[in-house]
Amino acid sequence: AVMQSWAQILTAPRNEDFTIEPSRVKIDICGLTAICTCIEETPNGGQIEALNVYCREGGDWYMTLHMASPIFVRQSGPPPLDT
């Protein structure tokens, strides 16, 4: 299921209207490894916290890990009481 999901993502037609813009980008480089953390902003106002790890080979950087999770913002006010 995971490989099928990636195949669908990588072979889907490119949608020019859907872009993800990074913010709060932090990059740490240690030798041939780079770690990038950022907030990815989606067109509909959503935010995703992301972690990307890169490896340098032959003068080029290759992404070896991408992990992301949506950021949920709690509405103001106290949480509802369980009754």
Short mmCIF file of N, CA, C and O in Angstrom, two decimals:
data_model
loop_
_atom_site.label_atom_id
_atom_site.label_comp_id
_atom_site.label_asym_id
_atom_site.label_seq_id
_atom_site.Cartn_x
_atom_site.Cartn_y
_atom_site.Cartn_z
N ALA A 1 0.82 -1.20 0.00
CA ALA A 1 0.00 0.00 0.00
C ALA A 1 0.86 1.26 0.00
O ALA A 1 0.53 2.23 -0.66
N VAL A 2 1.97 1.24 0.74
CA VAL A 2 2.84 2.42 0.82
C VAL A 2 3.49 2.68 -0.54
O VAL A 2 3.50 3.81 -1.03
N MET A 3 4.01 1.64 -1.16
CA MET A 3 4.67 1.82 -2.46
C MET A 3 3.66 2.27 -3.52
O MET A 3 3.98 3.10 -4.37
N GLN A 4 2.44 1.74 -3.46
CA GLN A 4 1.40 2.15 -4.41
C GLN A 4 1.05 3.63 -4.21
O GLN A 4 0.87 4.38 -5.17
N SER A 5 1.00 4.06 -2.95
CA SER A 5 0.71 5.46 -2.65
C SER A 5 1.78 6.38 -3.22
O SER A 5 1.49 7.40 -3.83
N TRP A 6 3.06 6.01 -3.03
CA TRP A 6 4.16 6.82 -3.57
C TRP A 6 4.10 6.83 -5.10
O TRP A 6 4.35 7.86 -5.72
N ALA A 7 3.79 5.70 -5.72
CA ALA A 7 3.70 5.65 -7.17
C ALA A 7 2.63 6.62 -7.67
O ALA A 7 2.83 7.31 -8.67
N GLN A 8 1.50 6.69 -6.98
CA GLN A 8 0.44 7.62 -7.38
C GLN A 8 0.90 9.06 -7.23
O GLN A 8 0.62 9.90 -8.09
N ILE A 9 1.60 9.36 -6.16
CA ILE A 9 2.08 10.73 -5.94
C ILE A 9 3.09 11.12 -7.01
O ILE A 9 3.02 12.20 -7.59
N LEU A 10 4.05 10.23 -7.29
CA LEU A 10 5.13 10.57 -8.20
C LEU A 10 4.73 10.56 -9.67
O LEU A 10 5.40 11.17 -10.50
N THR A 11 3.64 9.89 -10.01
CA THR A 11 3.21 9.86 -11.40
C THR A 11 2.01 10.76 -11.68
O THR A 11 1.57 10.84 -12.82
N ALA A 12 1.50 11.43 -10.67
CA ALA A 12 0.34 12.32 -10.86
C ALA A 12 0.74 13.52 -11.70
O ALA A 12 1.88 13.99 -11.64
N PRO A 13 -0.20 14.04 -12.51
CA PRO A 13 0.10 15.24 -13.28
C PRO A 13 0.42 16.40 -12.34
O PRO A 13 -0.14 16.51 -11.25
N ARG A 14 1.33 17.25 -12.76
CA ARG A 14 1.73 18.38 -11.93
C ARG A 14 0.60 19.41 -11.87
O ARG A 14 0.05 19.80 -12.90
N ASN A 15 0.27 19.84 -10.67
CA ASN A 15 -0.79 20.83 -10.47
C ASN A 15 -0.12 22.16 -10.13
O ASN A 15 0.40 22.34 -9.03
N GLU A 16 -0.12 23.10 -11.07
CA GLU A 16 0.53 24.39 -10.87
C GLU A 16 -0.14 25.21 -9.77
O GLU A 16 0.47 26.10 -9.20
N ASP A 17 -1.41 24.91 -9.46
CA ASP A 17 -2.13 25.68 -8.45
C ASP A 17 -1.80 25.22 -7.03
O ASP A 17 -2.12 25.90 -6.07
N PHE A 18 -1.20 24.04 -6.89
CA PHE A 18 -0.89 23.52 -5.57
C PHE A 18 0.61 23.62 -5.33
O PHE A 18 1.40 22.90 -5.93
N THR A 19 0.98 24.56 -4.49
CA THR A 19 2.38 24.73 -4.14
C THR A 19 2.50 24.74 -2.62
O THR A 19 1.58 25.18 -1.91
N ILE A 20 3.59 24.27 -2.14
CA ILE A 20 3.88 24.29 -0.70
C ILE A 20 5.05 25.23 -0.49
O ILE A 20 6.10 25.07 -1.11
N GLU A 21 4.84 26.23 0.36
CA GLU A 21 5.87 27.23 0.64
C GLU A 21 6.45 26.98 2.02
O GLU A 21 5.71 26.88 3.01
N PRO A 22 7.78 26.88 2.13
CA PRO A 22 8.39 26.66 3.45
C PRO A 22 8.51 27.96 4.24
O PRO A 22 8.67 29.04 3.68
N SER A 23 8.41 27.83 5.56
CA SER A 23 8.68 28.96 6.45
C SER A 23 9.41 28.40 7.67
O SER A 23 9.46 27.19 7.89
N ARG A 24 9.98 29.29 8.46
CA ARG A 24 10.75 28.90 9.66
C ARG A 24 11.74 27.76 9.34
O ARG A 24 11.81 26.76 10.05
N VAL A 25 12.49 27.94 8.28
CA VAL A 25 13.43 26.92 7.83
C VAL A 25 14.70 26.97 8.68
O VAL A 25 15.26 28.03 8.92
N LYS A 26 15.13 25.79 9.13
CA LYS A 26 16.39 25.66 9.86
C LYS A 26 17.15 24.49 9.26
O LYS A 26 16.59 23.40 9.09
N ILE A 27 18.40 24.72 8.87
CA ILE A 27 19.22 23.68 8.26
C ILE A 27 20.50 23.51 9.07
O ILE A 27 21.19 24.49 9.36
N ASP A 28 20.79 22.27 9.41
CA ASP A 28 22.04 21.92 10.09
C ASP A 28 22.79 20.94 9.20
O ASP A 28 22.21 19.95 8.74
N ILE A 29 24.08 21.24 8.95
CA ILE A 29 24.90 20.36 8.13
C ILE A 29 26.02 19.79 8.99
O ILE A 29 26.70 20.52 9.70
N CYS A 30 26.15 18.48 8.92
CA CYS A 30 27.20 17.78 9.65
C CYS A 30 27.86 16.81 8.67
O CYS A 30 27.31 15.74 8.38
N GLY A 31 29.00 17.21 8.13
CA GLY A 31 29.69 16.37 7.16
C GLY A 31 28.87 16.21 5.90
O GLY A 31 28.53 17.18 5.24
N LEU A 32 28.53 14.97 5.57
CA LEU A 32 27.79 14.69 4.34
C LEU A 32 26.28 14.55 4.58
O LEU A 32 25.56 14.07 3.71
N THR A 33 25.83 14.97 5.76
CA THR A 33 24.41 14.88 6.11
C THR A 33 23.87 16.26 6.44
O THR A 33 24.52 17.03 7.14
N ALA A 34 22.69 16.56 5.92
CA ALA A 34 22.01 17.82 6.25
C ALA A 34 20.62 17.50 6.78
O ALA A 34 19.93 16.62 6.26
N ILE A 35 20.23 18.21 7.83
CA ILE A 35 18.90 18.06 8.41
C ILE A 35 18.18 19.39 8.28
O ILE A 35 18.69 20.43 8.71
N CYS A 36 17.00 19.35 7.69
CA CYS A 36 16.20 20.55 7.48
C CYS A 36 14.87 20.39 8.20
O CYS A 36 14.16 19.41 7.98
N THR A 37 14.54 21.34 9.06
CA THR A 37 13.21 21.38 9.67
C THR A 37 12.53 22.66 9.19
O THR A 37 13.17 23.69 8.99
N CYS A 38 11.23 22.57 8.99
CA CYS A 38 10.49 23.75 8.53
C CYS A 38 9.00 23.54 8.73
O CYS A 38 8.54 22.45 9.06
N ILE A 39 8.27 24.61 8.52
CA ILE A 39 6.82 24.58 8.46
C ILE A 39 6.46 24.71 6.99
O ILE A 39 6.93 25.62 6.31
N GLU A 40 5.67 23.77 6.47
CA GLU A 40 5.23 23.84 5.08
C GLU A 40 3.82 24.42 5.06
O GLU A 40 2.92 23.92 5.72
N GLU A 41 3.67 25.52 4.33
CA GLU A 41 2.38 26.22 4.23
C GLU A 41 1.68 25.76 2.96
O GLU A 41 2.25 25.83 1.87
N THR A 42 0.43 25.27 3.09
CA THR A 42 -0.33 24.81 1.92
C THR A 42 -1.25 25.92 1.41
O THR A 42 -1.55 26.87 2.15
N PRO A 43 -1.71 25.83 0.16
CA PRO A 43 -2.54 26.89 -0.42
C PRO A 43 -3.83 27.17 0.36
O PRO A 43 -4.31 28.29 0.36
N ASN A 44 -4.39 26.19 1.03
CA ASN A 44 -5.64 26.40 1.75
C ASN A 44 -5.43 26.88 3.18
O ASN A 44 -6.35 26.90 3.96
N GLY A 45 -4.19 27.26 3.51
CA GLY A 45 -3.91 27.81 4.84
C GLY A 45 -3.46 26.78 5.85
O GLY A 45 -3.21 27.11 7.01
N GLY A 46 -3.35 25.53 5.45
CA GLY A 46 -2.88 24.50 6.36
C GLY A 46 -1.39 24.61 6.62
O GLY A 46 -0.65 25.21 5.84
N GLN A 47 -0.97 24.05 7.73
CA GLN A 47 0.45 24.04 8.06
C GLN A 47 0.87 22.62 8.40
O GLN A 47 0.14 21.89 9.08
N ILE A 48 2.06 22.26 7.93
CA ILE A 48 2.62 20.94 8.16
C ILE A 48 4.02 21.13 8.70
O ILE A 48 4.83 21.86 8.12
N GLU A 49 4.33 20.49 9.81
CA GLU A 49 5.69 20.52 10.33
C GLU A 49 6.47 19.41 9.65
O GLU A 49 6.02 18.25 9.62
N ALA A 50 7.62 19.75 9.07
CA ALA A 50 8.35 18.77 8.26
C ALA A 50 9.79 18.62 8.73
O ALA A 50 10.40 19.55 9.25
N LEU A 51 10.30 17.42 8.52
CA LEU A 51 11.70 17.07 8.76
C LEU A 51 12.21 16.41 7.50
O LEU A 51 11.61 15.45 7.01
N ASN A 52 13.30 16.93 6.96
CA ASN A 52 13.92 16.36 5.77
C ASN A 52 15.39 16.09 6.07
O ASN A 52 16.07 16.94 6.65
N VAL A 53 15.87 14.92 5.67
CA VAL A 53 17.27 14.57 5.84
C VAL A 53 17.87 14.34 4.45
O VAL A 53 17.27 13.66 3.61
N TYR A 54 19.03 14.94 4.22
CA TYR A 54 19.72 14.84 2.94
C TYR A 54 21.09 14.22 3.13
O TYR A 54 21.74 14.41 4.15
N CYS A 55 21.55 13.53 2.09
CA CYS A 55 22.89 12.93 2.07
C CYS A 55 23.61 13.47 0.85
O CYS A 55 23.03 13.53 -0.24
N ARG A 56 24.86 13.87 1.01
CA ARG A 56 25.64 14.40 -0.11
C ARG A 56 26.45 13.27 -0.75
O ARG A 56 27.21 12.59 -0.07
N GLU A 57 26.24 13.10 -2.05
CA GLU A 57 26.97 12.09 -2.81
C GLU A 57 27.40 12.68 -4.14
O GLU A 57 26.58 13.21 -4.88
N GLY A 58 28.69 12.59 -4.42
CA GLY A 58 29.20 13.07 -5.71
C GLY A 58 28.92 14.54 -5.96
O GLY A 58 28.71 14.93 -7.10
N GLY A 59 28.89 15.36 -4.92
CA GLY A 59 28.67 16.79 -5.08
C GLY A 59 27.21 17.21 -5.12
O GLY A 59 26.90 18.39 -5.19
N ASP A 60 26.28 16.25 -5.09
CA ASP A 60 24.85 16.56 -5.11
C ASP A 60 24.20 16.13 -3.79
O ASP A 60 24.65 15.19 -3.14
N TRP A 61 23.12 16.83 -3.42
CA TRP A 61 22.36 16.48 -2.22
C TRP A 61 21.15 15.65 -2.62
O TRP A 61 20.43 16.01 -3.55
N TYR A 62 20.93 14.54 -1.92
CA TYR A 62 19.80 13.66 -2.16
C TYR A 62 18.96 13.53 -0.90
O TYR A 62 19.51 13.28 0.18
N MET A 63 17.64 13.72 -1.04
CA MET A 63 16.76 13.54 0.11
C MET A 63 16.67 12.05 0.44
O MET A 63 16.37 11.24 -0.43
N THR A 64 16.94 11.72 1.69
CA THR A 64 16.87 10.32 2.11
C THR A 64 15.72 10.08 3.08
O THR A 64 15.36 8.94 3.32
N LEU A 65 15.14 11.16 3.61
CA LEU A 65 14.00 11.01 4.52
C LEU A 65 13.15 12.26 4.46
O LEU A 65 13.67 13.39 4.44
N HIS A 66 11.85 12.08 4.39
CA HIS A 66 10.89 13.19 4.51
C HIS A 66 9.81 12.72 5.48
O HIS A 66 9.23 11.65 5.30
N MET A 67 9.58 13.51 6.49
CA MET A 67 8.55 13.19 7.47
C MET A 67 7.76 14.47 7.73
O MET A 67 8.35 15.53 7.89
N ALA A 68 6.44 14.37 7.74
CA ALA A 68 5.62 15.56 7.95
C ALA A 68 4.38 15.20 8.74
O ALA A 68 3.88 14.08 8.67
N SER A 69 3.91 16.17 9.50
CA SER A 69 2.71 15.98 10.30
C SER A 69 1.93 17.28 10.33
O SER A 69 2.51 18.36 10.48
N PRO A 70 0.60 17.21 10.18
CA PRO A 70 -0.19 18.44 10.22
C PRO A 70 -0.12 19.09 11.59
O PRO A 70 0.03 18.41 12.61
N ILE A 71 -0.22 20.40 11.58
CA ILE A 71 -0.25 21.17 12.82
C ILE A 71 -1.70 21.54 13.10
O ILE A 71 -2.37 22.16 12.27
N PHE A 72 -2.18 21.13 14.24
CA PHE A 72 -3.55 21.44 14.63
C PHE A 72 -3.52 22.56 15.66
O PHE A 72 -2.75 22.52 16.61
N VAL A 73 -4.37 23.55 15.46
CA VAL A 73 -4.45 24.69 16.38
C VAL A 73 -5.72 24.55 17.18
O VAL A 73 -6.82 24.44 16.62
N ARG A 74 -5.58 24.53 18.49
CA ARG A 74 -6.74 24.42 19.36
C ARG A 74 -7.50 25.74 19.35
O ARG A 74 -6.92 26.82 19.40
N GLN A 75 -8.82 25.65 19.28
CA GLN A 75 -9.65 26.85 19.36
C GLN A 75 -9.53 27.41 20.76
O GLN A 75 -9.32 26.69 21.73
N SER A 76 -9.70 28.73 20.88
CA SER A 76 -9.60 29.36 22.19
C SER A 76 -10.74 28.89 23.09
O SER A 76 -11.80 28.47 22.64
N GLY A 77 -10.48 28.95 24.36
CA GLY A 77 -11.46 28.51 25.33
C GLY A 77 -11.08 27.17 25.93
O GLY A 77 -10.25 26.46 25.39
N PRO A 78 -11.68 26.84 27.04
CA PRO A 78 -11.34 25.59 27.70
C PRO A 78 -11.87 24.38 26.93
O PRO A 78 -12.85 24.50 26.19
N PRO A 79 -11.22 23.22 27.08
CA PRO A 79 -11.73 22.03 26.41
C PRO A 79 -13.07 21.62 27.01
O PRO A 79 -13.38 21.94 28.17
N PRO A 80 -13.91 20.93 26.24
CA PRO A 80 -15.21 20.51 26.76
C PRO A 80 -15.03 19.49 27.89
O PRO A 80 -14.08 18.71 27.90
N LEU A 81 -15.95 19.54 28.85
CA LEU A 81 -15.91 18.62 29.97
C LEU A 81 -16.59 17.31 29.60
O LEU A 81 -17.64 17.30 28.94
N ASP A 82 -16.00 16.20 30.00
CA ASP A 82 -16.64 14.89 29.81
C ASP A 82 -17.68 14.71 30.89
O ASP A 82 -17.42 14.94 32.07
N THR A 83 -18.87 14.31 30.51
CA THR A 83 -19.91 14.10 31.52
C THR A 83 -20.34 12.67 31.56
O THR A 83 -20.14 11.90 30.69
#
